Amino acid sequence: MEMVEAFMENQVIALKSVDLLMEAVQHPRVKATDWWKSMDTMEDRLEAMSDDLRPTRLPESPRIRVTFRGPNEKDPPVILDVVIELFMSRYKRTEDLKRGSVRAVFDRTLTDREGEIDSIRSRMEAFRQEHDIETLDAG
């Protein structure tokens, strides 16, 4: 359970990462909100995004609650949708890269082992011929 809790805490941290929030603030759907238009600078928007976005890990659960408070009722769902979409997209890319890396390691290991097997077979064949040993081939 400790590993799950640590993983979930890392996801909460990722949801508050500056690069994710900056990407969200620059997203066209967020730019169309009154929340975005109510501020003059990207710095103000990024600070407000950091303050208004609240990801919290639900105790003893593999779930995260993400809330956003805004000046009206229609902006928070739009902003939350964008943040969650961006977060999930990043998460999927990261997992795909990990899977690709693991697959590459297994593929390299398999290739190495196949090469070792071929080398052993070649040495066995050379030894057999050098010592004039006959084989019992079924065929």
PDB file of N, CA and C in Angstrom, residues 15 20 53 64 66 78-90:
ATOM      1  N   LEU A  15       0.332  16.963 -11.134  1.00  0.00           N
ATOM      2  CA  LEU A  15      -0.820  17.807 -11.494  1.00  0.00           C
ATOM      3  C   LEU A  15      -0.566  19.282 -11.172  1.00  0.00           C
ATOM      4  N   LEU A  20       3.027  21.689 -16.653  1.00  0.00           N
ATOM      5  CA  LEU A  20       1.648  21.291 -16.961  1.00  0.00           C
ATOM      6  C   LEU A  20       0.711  22.491 -16.837  1.00  0.00           C
ATOM      7  N   LEU A  53      -6.127  25.640  -8.647  1.00  0.00           N
ATOM      8  CA  LEU A  53      -6.199  24.206  -8.922  1.00  0.00           C
ATOM      9  C   LEU A  53      -5.791  23.440  -7.666  1.00  0.00           C
ATOM     10  N   ILE A  64      -7.634  10.595  -7.036  1.00  0.00           N
ATOM     11  CA  ILE A  64      -7.260  11.978  -6.764  1.00  0.00           C
ATOM     12  C   ILE A  64      -8.471  12.846  -7.083  1.00  0.00           C
ATOM     13  N   VAL A  66      -9.635  16.518  -8.029  1.00  0.00           N
ATOM     14  CA  VAL A  66      -9.076  17.756  -8.563  1.00  0.00           C
ATOM     15  C   VAL A  66     -10.205  18.770  -8.638  1.00  0.00           C
ATOM     16  N   VAL A  78     -14.373  23.713 -17.697  1.00  0.00           N
ATOM     17  CA  VAL A  78     -13.554  23.814 -18.916  1.00  0.00           C
ATOM     18  C   VAL A  78     -12.081  23.685 -18.554  1.00  0.00           C
ATOM     19  N   ILE A  79     -11.673  24.428 -17.544  1.00  0.00           N
ATOM     20  CA  ILE A  79     -10.276  24.420 -17.132  1.00  0.00           C
ATOM     21  C   ILE A  79      -9.880  23.052 -16.583  1.00  0.00           C
ATOM     22  N   LEU A  80     -10.741  22.461 -15.777  1.00  0.00           N
ATOM     23  CA  LEU A  80     -10.457  21.125 -15.247  1.00  0.00           C
ATOM     24  C   LEU A  80     -10.328  20.102 -16.365  1.00  0.00           C
ATOM     25  N   ASP A  81     -11.213  20.161 -17.334  1.00  0.00           N
ATOM     26  CA  ASP A  81     -11.136  19.234 -18.469  1.00  0.00           C
ATOM     27  C   ASP A  81      -9.791  19.349 -19.180  1.00  0.00           C
ATOM     28  N   VAL A  82      -9.352  20.571 -19.412  1.00  0.00           N
ATOM     29  CA  VAL A  82      -8.075  20.784 -20.099  1.00  0.00           C
ATOM     30  C   VAL A  82      -6.920  20.240 -19.264  1.00  0.00           C
ATOM     31  N   VAL A  83      -6.900  20.558 -17.982  1.00  0.00           N
ATOM     32  CA  VAL A  83      -5.813  20.096 -17.114  1.00  0.00           C
ATOM     33  C   VAL A  83      -5.772  18.574 -17.076  1.00  0.00           C
ATOM     34  N   ILE A  84      -6.925  17.942 -16.909  1.00  0.00           N
ATOM     35  CA  ILE A  84      -6.975  16.476 -16.835  1.00  0.00           C
ATOM     36  C   ILE A  84      -6.557  15.854 -18.181  1.00  0.00           C
ATOM     37  N   GLU A  85      -7.032  16.408 -19.282  1.00  0.00           N
ATOM     38  CA  GLU A  85      -6.634  15.895 -20.607  1.00  0.00           C
ATOM     39  C   GLU A  85      -5.127  15.985 -20.800  1.00  0.00           C
ATOM     40  N   LEU A  86      -4.551  17.127 -20.455  1.00  0.00           N
ATOM     41  CA  LEU A  86      -3.105  17.301 -20.600  1.00  0.00           C
ATOM     42  C   LEU A  86      -2.352  16.344 -19.682  1.00  0.00           C
ATOM     43  N   PHE A  87      -2.808  16.225 -18.451  1.00  0.00           N
ATOM     44  CA  PHE A  87      -2.167  15.321 -17.489  1.00  0.00           C
ATOM     45  C   PHE A  87      -2.210  13.881 -17.991  1.00  0.00           C
ATOM     46  N   MET A  88      -3.376  13.436 -18.426  1.00  0.00           N
ATOM     47  CA  MET A  88      -3.528  12.055 -18.882  1.00  0.00           C
ATOM     48  C   MET A  88      -2.709  11.805 -20.153  1.00  0.00           C
ATOM     49  N   SER A  89      -2.650  12.779 -21.018  1.00  0.00           N
ATOM     50  CA  SER A  89      -1.850  12.651 -22.231  1.00  0.00           C
ATOM     51  C   SER A  89      -0.368  12.482 -21.874  1.00  0.00           C
ATOM     52  N   ARG A  90       0.109  13.296 -20.934  1.00  0.00           N
ATOM     53  CA  ARG A  90       1.503  13.175 -20.488  1.00  0.00           C
ATOM     54  C   ARG A  90       1.747  11.829 -19.813  1.00  0.00           C
TER      55      ARG A  90
END
